[in-house]
Structures are given as structure tokens and as C-alpha cells.
XYZ file of C-alpha atoms in Angstrom:
532
model
C 87.942 158.319 120.868
C 85.843 155.161 120.267
C 84.542 156.559 117.015
C 88.055 157.381 115.911
C 89.225 153.873 116.631
C 86.249 152.393 114.756
C 87.171 154.450 111.745
C 90.774 153.328 111.959
C 89.742 149.643 112.018
C 88.396 150.034 108.509
C 91.985 150.491 107.342
C 92.410 146.727 107.601
C 90.754 146.475 104.207
C 93.219 148.929 102.676
C 96.800 148.257 101.663
C 99.811 148.331 103.978
C 101.045 151.641 102.604
C 97.761 153.342 103.507
C 97.825 151.709 106.928
C 101.272 153.194 107.641
C 100.334 156.466 105.875
C 103.366 156.413 103.575
C 103.817 156.568 99.813
C 104.695 153.443 97.814
C 108.188 154.808 97.148
C 108.843 155.334 100.883
C 112.373 154.683 102.122
C 113.240 152.484 105.073
C 113.708 155.556 107.263
C 110.239 156.861 106.347
C 108.693 153.479 107.107
C 110.441 153.270 110.462
C 109.396 156.801 111.482
C 105.743 156.175 110.593
C 105.797 152.807 112.338
C 107.139 154.285 115.578
C 104.575 157.113 115.527
C 101.636 154.728 115.012
C 102.926 152.324 117.667
C 102.959 155.117 120.206
C 99.460 156.177 119.127
C 97.859 152.715 119.226
C 99.827 151.055 122.033
C 97.293 149.143 124.209
C 98.860 150.352 127.456
C 97.801 153.929 126.619
C 94.079 153.057 126.912
C 92.302 152.113 130.128
C 88.824 151.434 128.757
C 88.592 147.644 128.018
C 86.809 148.141 124.683
C 89.229 150.823 123.509
C 92.155 148.742 124.729
C 90.974 145.754 122.631
C 90.518 147.849 119.495
C 93.900 149.539 119.996
C 95.545 146.119 120.324
C 94.056 145.045 116.981
C 95.355 148.182 115.258
C 98.746 147.786 116.918
C 99.062 144.248 115.538
C 97.976 145.380 112.057
C 100.573 148.149 112.018
C 103.255 145.707 113.161
C 102.305 143.225 110.431
C 102.388 145.945 107.758
C 105.817 147.124 108.889
C 107.220 143.558 108.940
C 106.208 143.084 105.303
C 107.304 146.463 103.935
C 110.605 146.560 105.848
C 111.748 143.292 104.220
C 112.832 143.924 100.576
C 111.703 140.519 99.265
C 108.334 140.525 101.083
C 107.757 144.092 99.910
C 108.495 143.148 96.287
C 106.063 140.212 96.505
C 103.411 142.430 98.114
C 103.831 145.133 95.470
C 103.163 142.603 92.686
C 100.547 140.257 94.161
C 99.239 141.944 97.311
C 98.395 140.019 100.480
C 97.449 136.841 98.614
C 100.996 136.541 97.318
C 102.360 136.460 100.869
C 100.014 133.600 101.773
C 101.663 131.199 99.301
C 103.940 128.681 101.011
C 107.519 128.306 99.844
C 108.821 131.905 99.705
C 111.159 131.177 102.633
C 113.313 128.874 100.468
C 113.383 131.123 97.394
C 116.624 132.894 96.611
C 116.522 136.545 97.570
C 117.375 139.496 95.314
C 114.935 138.438 92.597
C 113.655 140.777 89.900
C 109.887 141.435 89.619
C 109.691 139.134 86.591
C 111.470 136.338 88.492
C 109.213 136.855 91.511
C 106.105 136.590 89.300
C 107.424 133.359 87.734
C 108.246 131.952 91.185
C 104.780 132.881 92.458
C 103.111 131.028 89.597
C 105.282 127.961 90.274
C 104.441 127.976 93.983
C 100.744 128.384 93.163
C 100.870 125.309 90.913
C 102.609 123.300 93.638
C 100.019 124.475 96.154
C 97.163 123.338 93.936
C 98.858 119.983 93.369
C 99.213 119.497 97.140
C 95.542 120.373 97.660
C 94.513 117.888 94.969
C 96.661 115.150 96.515
C 95.225 115.859 99.961
C 91.704 115.566 98.584
C 92.288 112.442 96.498
C 94.802 110.825 98.926
C 96.428 108.629 96.247
C 98.040 105.420 97.484
C 99.906 102.836 95.485
C 102.016 99.704 95.722
C 104.372 98.203 93.181
C 105.842 94.781 93.927
C 108.439 93.061 91.727
C 109.394 89.505 92.678
C 112.830 88.231 91.615
C 113.802 84.559 91.417
C 117.536 84.414 92.206
C 117.743 80.785 93.344
C 120.310 80.052 90.633
C 122.840 82.086 92.632
C 123.044 79.326 95.278
C 121.082 76.218 94.258
C 123.027 75.868 90.989
C 126.180 74.724 92.801
C 124.562 71.397 93.602
C 124.361 70.578 89.893
C 127.092 69.837 87.340
C 128.258 73.356 86.560
C 130.154 72.395 83.388
C 127.085 70.902 81.748
C 124.866 73.925 82.351
C 124.244 76.043 79.240
C 125.101 79.710 79.202
C 128.558 79.512 80.734
C 129.199 80.601 84.307
C 126.630 83.385 84.669
C 123.766 82.739 87.112
C 120.250 83.041 85.773
C 117.849 85.474 87.485
C 114.356 86.425 86.374
C 111.313 88.431 87.408
C 108.663 85.814 88.105
C 105.865 87.935 89.569
C 104.595 91.498 89.673
C 101.788 93.308 91.432
C 100.571 96.883 90.935
C 97.763 98.510 92.916
C 96.506 102.081 93.127
C 93.688 103.834 94.958
C 92.281 107.358 95.168
C 89.610 109.072 97.252
C 87.070 111.693 96.222
C 85.080 113.545 98.912
C 81.460 113.871 97.755
C 80.009 115.685 100.773
C 81.126 116.382 104.324
C 80.076 112.874 105.311
C 80.388 110.882 102.061
C 83.578 109.713 100.356
C 84.044 107.637 97.222
C 87.134 105.448 96.786
C 88.332 103.872 93.558
C 90.999 101.179 93.571
C 92.441 98.712 91.122
C 95.206 96.151 90.869
C 97.065 94.033 88.325
C 99.013 90.865 89.130
C 101.082 88.362 87.184
C 102.922 85.213 88.282
C 104.951 82.983 85.988
C 103.176 84.279 82.901
C 99.622 84.092 84.323
C 97.845 87.140 85.665
C 94.719 89.153 86.095
C 93.285 92.288 87.589
C 90.334 93.789 89.386
C 88.710 97.139 90.059
C 86.745 98.184 93.146
C 84.424 101.081 93.941
C 83.667 101.920 97.577
C 81.330 104.538 99.002
C 81.742 105.438 102.679
C 79.352 107.458 104.820
C 80.162 108.785 108.264
C 76.908 108.288 110.167
C 78.008 109.884 113.438
C 81.014 110.655 115.574
C 80.964 107.030 116.696
C 80.793 105.140 113.430
C 80.664 104.818 109.653
C 79.533 102.374 107.013
C 80.599 101.574 103.459
C 79.436 99.659 100.404
C 81.878 97.968 98.020
C 81.397 96.923 94.403
C 84.092 95.069 92.520
C 84.794 93.209 89.298
C 87.720 91.168 88.038
C 88.740 88.612 85.463
C 89.646 85.966 88.072
C 87.084 85.926 90.876
C 84.190 87.735 89.182
C 81.819 90.409 90.547
C 81.900 91.304 94.249
C 79.395 92.991 96.534
C 80.305 93.820 100.145
C 79.315 95.890 103.150
C 81.361 97.047 106.146
C 80.337 98.784 109.378
C 82.497 100.395 112.074
C 81.204 101.422 115.492
C 82.740 102.746 118.707
C 80.977 100.802 121.475
C 82.701 102.602 124.354
C 85.607 105.078 124.568
C 87.933 102.060 124.940
C 86.293 99.512 122.647
C 85.201 99.351 118.973
C 83.637 96.807 116.632
C 84.026 96.159 112.890
C 81.655 93.893 110.928
C 82.028 92.946 107.267
C 80.149 90.672 104.871
C 80.412 90.051 101.142
C 79.289 87.910 98.222
C 81.731 86.821 95.515
C 80.346 85.535 92.186
C 82.648 83.160 90.313
C 82.575 80.252 87.887
C 82.355 77.928 90.899
C 79.207 79.620 92.133
C 78.361 82.125 94.848
C 80.900 82.358 97.669
C 79.645 84.280 100.736
C 81.993 85.496 103.465
C 81.679 87.256 106.804
C 84.047 88.630 109.444
C 83.676 90.254 112.846
C 86.417 91.997 114.818
C 86.339 93.650 118.210
C 89.193 95.573 119.815
C 89.770 97.040 123.255
C 92.358 99.321 124.846
C 93.949 97.254 127.585
C 96.047 100.210 128.741
C 97.447 103.423 127.292
C 99.837 101.603 124.929
C 98.253 98.161 124.514
C 95.415 96.952 122.280
C 93.717 93.564 122.286
C 91.998 92.186 119.150
C 89.612 89.282 118.605
C 88.606 88.399 115.034
C 86.314 85.739 113.566
C 86.170 84.903 109.847
C 83.729 82.652 108.004
C 84.061 81.731 104.347
C 86.681 80.069 102.114
C 89.336 80.634 104.820
C 87.492 80.378 108.136
C 89.504 81.194 111.250
C 89.533 82.670 114.738
C 92.377 85.045 115.581
C 93.343 86.778 118.809
C 96.244 89.216 119.152
C 97.808 91.680 121.559
C 99.689 94.741 120.262
C 101.787 96.989 122.476
C 103.203 100.173 120.932
C 105.389 102.572 122.904
C 107.819 105.317 122.044
C 110.767 102.910 121.924
C 109.239 99.548 120.945
C 106.432 97.678 119.180
C 105.396 94.156 120.244
C 102.811 91.815 118.684
C 101.622 88.396 119.801
C 98.989 86.609 117.667
C 97.342 83.168 117.624
C 95.141 81.901 114.780
C 93.117 78.695 114.605
C 91.554 77.998 111.250
C 91.345 76.250 107.917
C 93.667 75.790 106.108
C 96.246 77.544 108.310
C 96.761 77.824 112.048
C 99.777 79.618 113.459
C 101.428 81.339 116.401
C 103.306 84.568 115.687
C 105.437 86.865 117.821
C 107.276 90.006 116.651
C 109.294 92.745 118.332
C 110.529 96.070 116.969
C 112.943 98.459 118.677
C 112.825 102.161 117.764
C 116.020 104.174 118.064
C 115.524 107.765 119.184
C 117.551 109.326 116.366
C 116.699 111.785 113.613
C 116.651 109.008 110.987
C 113.982 107.063 112.941
C 115.960 103.816 112.709
C 114.120 100.612 113.661
C 115.279 97.003 114.009
C 112.792 94.149 114.126
C 112.505 90.407 114.412
C 109.643 87.922 114.292
C 108.908 84.186 114.567
C 105.894 82.544 112.964
C 105.105 78.828 113.181
C 102.115 76.797 112.066
C 100.870 74.042 109.767
C 102.746 75.661 106.851
C 106.111 75.444 108.647
C 108.250 77.955 110.525
C 109.452 81.378 109.375
C 111.996 83.605 111.123
C 112.371 87.208 109.943
C 114.708 90.012 110.965
C 115.519 93.360 109.447
C 115.784 97.114 109.810
C 114.315 100.291 108.385
C 115.548 103.855 108.254
C 114.338 107.231 107.085
C 116.575 108.309 104.192
C 114.850 111.599 103.323
C 111.953 113.749 104.450
C 109.351 111.548 102.743
C 111.206 108.275 102.125
C 111.809 105.203 104.280
C 114.037 102.279 103.244
C 113.675 98.830 104.822
C 115.327 95.431 104.360
C 114.100 92.135 105.822
C 115.590 88.637 105.670
C 113.051 85.789 105.763
C 114.277 82.280 106.660
C 111.677 79.519 106.554
C 111.049 75.808 106.313
C 110.169 74.843 103.621
C 110.113 78.363 102.091
C 113.884 78.869 102.017
C 115.660 82.244 102.189
C 114.204 85.498 100.824
C 115.503 89.075 100.949
C 112.752 91.726 100.962
C 113.569 95.341 100.053
C 110.908 98.010 100.663
C 111.011 101.700 99.729
C 108.173 103.912 100.945
C 107.916 107.310 99.304
C 105.025 109.403 100.689
C 101.938 107.277 99.891
C 103.722 105.048 97.363
C 105.359 101.749 98.329
C 107.842 99.759 96.236
C 108.534 96.130 97.191
C 111.296 93.886 95.867
C 111.145 90.335 97.302
C 114.244 88.438 96.099
C 113.994 84.675 96.557
C 117.568 83.408 97.041
C 117.193 79.682 97.716
C 114.614 77.000 98.464
C 116.874 75.499 101.123
C 118.460 76.729 104.348
C 121.945 77.556 103.105
C 124.253 79.503 105.500
C 125.862 81.278 102.538
C 122.475 82.626 101.381
C 121.652 83.832 104.901
C 125.063 85.519 105.194
C 124.869 87.376 101.877
C 121.227 88.364 102.427
C 122.216 89.900 105.771
C 125.578 91.491 105.004
C 125.027 92.412 101.337
C 122.273 95.057 101.779
C 124.091 96.530 104.783
C 127.358 96.989 102.874
C 125.580 98.405 99.809
C 123.646 100.893 101.942
C 126.770 102.021 103.817
C 128.734 102.439 100.571
C 125.990 104.423 98.810
C 125.317 106.529 101.895
C 128.970 107.371 102.408
C 130.106 107.747 98.803
C 126.990 109.230 97.194
C 124.323 110.485 99.605
C 126.529 112.386 102.074
C 128.661 114.155 99.394
C 125.542 114.973 97.346
C 123.766 116.402 100.400
C 126.791 118.510 101.265
C 126.968 119.854 97.722
C 123.283 120.815 97.854
C 123.866 122.685 101.097
C 126.873 124.433 99.551
C 125.070 125.590 96.419
C 123.233 128.399 98.193
C 126.478 129.621 99.780
C 128.494 129.349 96.599
C 126.133 131.720 94.756
C 126.765 134.453 97.313
C 130.517 133.796 97.266
C 130.669 134.004 93.451
C 128.644 137.233 93.436
C 131.061 138.748 95.952
C 134.125 137.626 94.006
C 132.713 138.840 90.683
C 132.035 142.291 92.113
C 135.740 142.719 92.889
C 137.119 140.580 90.045
C 138.396 138.086 92.593
C 138.921 134.324 92.568
C 136.321 132.211 90.749
C 136.723 128.433 90.399
C 135.531 127.582 86.882
C 136.194 123.830 86.957
C 137.802 121.487 89.474
C 138.313 117.732 89.332
C 139.729 115.338 91.912
C 140.827 111.734 91.447
C 142.965 109.596 89.162
C 144.039 111.252 85.903
C 145.556 109.327 82.985
C 148.182 111.500 81.281
C 150.751 108.915 80.182
C 150.221 107.739 76.576
C 151.300 104.209 77.530
C 148.368 104.024 80.007
C 145.627 105.341 77.733
C 143.736 102.064 78.026
C 143.200 102.817 81.726
C 140.111 104.785 82.668
C 140.266 108.080 84.532
C 138.340 108.139 87.836
C 137.551 111.713 88.851
C 134.771 113.668 90.549
C 133.654 117.275 90.079
C 134.587 119.368 93.132
C 133.974 122.848 91.707
C 131.282 123.801 94.227
C 133.109 122.529 97.369
C 136.304 124.371 96.423
C 134.498 127.648 95.652
C 132.976 127.478 99.152
C 136.507 127.379 100.605
C 137.474 130.635 98.867
C 137.903 133.512 101.319
C 139.067 137.018 100.475
C 139.949 135.898 96.927
C 142.295 133.205 98.251
C 142.196 129.404 98.499
C 144.533 127.617 100.896
C 144.749 123.793 101.062
C 147.003 121.951 103.512
C 149.245 118.946 102.886
C 146.558 116.488 104.093
C 144.648 114.321 101.625
C 141.935 116.277 99.805
C 139.487 113.362 100.189
C 138.680 114.600 103.701
C 137.513 118.047 102.563
C 133.762 118.837 102.766
C 132.027 117.669 99.592
C 134.961 115.408 98.585
C 135.245 111.629 98.654
C 137.803 109.103 97.413
C 136.763 107.974 93.886
C 139.612 105.459 93.567
C 140.728 103.964 96.878
C 144.405 102.984 96.899
C 145.228 104.853 93.675
C 147.397 107.948 93.257
C 145.167 111.026 93.058
C 145.540 114.645 91.968
C 143.544 117.885 92.017
C 143.128 119.809 88.749
C 141.777 123.369 88.778
C 140.808 125.914 86.160
C 140.151 129.284 87.785
C 139.854 132.972 86.946
C 141.522 135.794 88.847
C 141.519 139.470 87.828
C 139.880 138.397 84.580
C 142.834 136.123 83.681
C 142.573 132.357 83.256
C 144.740 130.126 85.471
C 145.297 126.382 85.597
C 147.088 124.062 88.040
C 147.520 120.327 88.674
C 148.377 119.476 92.291
C 149.214 116.157 93.981
C 146.766 114.829 96.563
C 148.922 115.544 99.643
C 150.589 118.665 98.261
C 149.860 122.028 99.871
C 148.159 124.424 97.468
C 147.811 128.203 97.529
C 145.983 130.101 94.813
C 146.021 132.446 93.015
C 149.615 132.310 91.809
C 151.296 134.104 88.939
C 152.879 130.833 87.783
C 149.417 129.308 87.248
C 148.550 131.752 84.444
C 147.769 129.839 81.276
C 149.941 132.131 79.137
C 152.754 131.732 81.674
C 152.404 127.944 81.591
C 152.430 127.975 77.798
């Protein structure tokens, strides 16, 4: 019996059809019969010997895996074309079923390309930041001047006064060595520059690593630096860094030392010393829990000393909403910041922060993080503490987000979810020559010749209406259509209508219905030839 089982184990290298002992054209009934017979033969409970029981369990699992693949039409089609390697490609679960072999081959090649791109991104770990600073002080400060004497009429003047772009990639050289290449470009009020850095990191042990940095730029000149990280104990680590910057003013050395310790499960304490152009001593405590994040920091140094405290509350919702506030005071003045951030898609996070400072003024900061890319838009509103600037910086982004989310994001998401269903509904209706919505619009239509100068405000609702079709019928109640799934009101306060062009029994139909009018289609009176 052992020899027989050993021979059967070699079938793992053969295809699934051989494993189930069926032909490639086998029907579902033939597959099921062979699967049941082999399950009874190789069931682990039928063997008492431990070695035989283990081998039987392996064969039982292999037979089950083969049957799972061949009993599913799509998995079987993929296996017939590409073999086992085709089933290992991620993404088949979201591919539309009932594909032809040619479509499956094209989809496989697309998924393979995406898989290679993901592997490349994981290896290079690209990171980037784009920051665009906007000077919008004319929106508020201009009202203190003589408005009539200002050139350009009554339009406020806004301009982009600074930009910063940085990008970095990593390239693993060996299991312990990694090379990193980074660069940045900056401009402010017409003056700018850039730099490029090359860093090589080596992991020396499980407790530490070291890296060497080489840089060059058109502002500060060549740079040479070294950094070392070391875990001193399971609860404490140390980071040391030193560098030499060559510039037109001479050689500028710098050095920093930081030590950190776990004070408890959620709290870290940091102590950092810097020596160089900006010497300082900084101590901070950071507490991070499931629902909150708190930071308290004190810095004593030249030219700036400050005390900073920040708190962030994390809502336990699917959008990972966070609200935060901070106070920072020192020789430079006092800055108060508050804001919020929210996850808007699987890989994107949107954040808005209002910064109020003396003498900095009021600034609105918008941040969009998309995977490893970050986009920053600091908008400087005023150099003074104006209540109007604070109000608009707080309420404006909130209203814009709510409007876009309600009028654009939610309807668009619903339409995406409906698209998969609408394909199946259309296929079913086509097979019986039933009801197919060709075009549907909802909103304000301009039909009167005397009102031609007015602009129509309509949205396409073809997909949402097709999803409401059941048994070749569409029934709409007397309630406003704006509340239907996938609909929204494109013209609040205006008189709206619903216009449909549909096909039933191969005949074209058309109807224009008022917003709160009950509608039942198909109808003989909607036939285009009947209307004509």
C-alpha cells in the first residue's frame, strides 16, 4: 500500500485531468463522479498507519484542489490555456466571467504586466512629494487699500510663489545592502535650485545598520555624511549622524545624536542633540494609541527655541477619519493649527489644516497622499489675524468636500457598482428582446425657443435606470427622481424632467416625464412612429 501511495504522489507533477483520471473534454458529471471515487479512496480516515495517513491526506488535498479548478468554468478555461501558473496571477477574481479564450489570454497578459509593475515598485519603493505654494493674500489684505485705485478692476490677484519637487527610489543590491537615490528641485519667488543624493545602507546585524550619504547641489555644494542605528536594548535604540557640507563659505560640519526609549506599550520618549549651523537640544514624548495620538516637545537652541503640544483623535470608522490640533510657541512667535484628514479611496488620504500664527498670519494647507506620493498645497491667505480669513479657511474646504462627496463621489461610486450588474441585466433582456435603456437624461431641459440662451443642466442616468429594470418593466413612483440610486439633483430649485430613449421588442421608444410624475414603461404610446 505504501508503494502504491508513493507512486500516486508523483501525480502532483502531472496535470489536473490526469490527477482525476478524466479526459480534457470531461463533463461536470464525469468530474464529480471521479472526484467522489478518489475522495473515498484517499480519505485519511481510511488509513491507520501514521505515514500512510499523512500521504493519503496530501493526495486528498491535491484531488480536492484539482476538482475546485476544473469544476469552475472560468478557472478551467484559464487552466486549459496557461496551466497552473495562470491561476497564480492575482486579479482573476475581479475579471468578468464568460470570457472567450482570446479574451482570457489578453486579460492574463494584462494581469502579468500589472504584477511585474507591482514587483518593480515594491523593489524600488518610489516616494515623492510635490508642493505648490499659493499666495492669496490679495483676497483679504487688499480691502485695507483704496480699491478704486488698484489696477485690474475688482479681481483679486493670486500667484504661485514657491514650488518643491522631490523623488526617491531604492535598489536592493544584496540581502543586506540597499542603494537609495533621491533628488529635489525648489523655487521661491523666482529663485531656486536643486540637489541630488546617493545613499548606501548596510544592515550589519539584527540590531543595527549603517549608511553613507553623498550629495551635490547648486546651493550648498557637495555633502558627505554617515549615519548609524543601533538597538541598545529591546526597549531602547540610538541613532548617530555626522556630515560635512562644502560651500562657498567654507566647510560646515554637523553632528546629531538621538536616543529613544519605550516608556510603556504606547509611549515613546526621545532625546536629541544637534551641533552645527542650527545647534539645539530637543526632548519629546509621543503617545500613540488606537484612538489618539499625543505629542509634547521642548527645544532649546539657536536660533529657535519652542514648546509644542499636539493631539489627534482617531475615529473608528471605515474612512479612518482623524481630527487634530496643535499649539507651538517660541522665539519666532505662536502658531495654532487645527484640521482633519480622511481616507477617500483605498490608497488615497485627503487632509486640510488651518494654521493661525503671529506674525505668520493665516494659511490653509491641503494635502493629498496617494500611495507613496504626497501633494501639498499651502495657501497663504493673509499676513494678519483676520476673523474672515479664519472663517473661510475653516468652512470653505469643509463645504467643498461635502459638495463634491455628495454630488460627484457618491453617485460615481454607485454607478461603478451598478456597471457589473447592468451588463448581466442587458444580456438577459437582449436574449428575450426585452427592455433596454439606450439613453436616459435627468435634469433641466430647454425646449422653449424663447429660452434658448439658457443652458440645459442634465446628467446621464442610463446605467441607474437599466439596473431598475425587472422582467422587462420599469416602474417609477410619483416621488422626485433625484432620490433614486445613482441620481442627484443637477439644478437645485429648478423644474426637472426625465427623458428616455429605450428599445422594446426591437422597436424604438421615447418618453419625456416630469420629475414627480409616475412612469411605467414600456408603453405603446411611447413608440417613436406612434409619437410621430
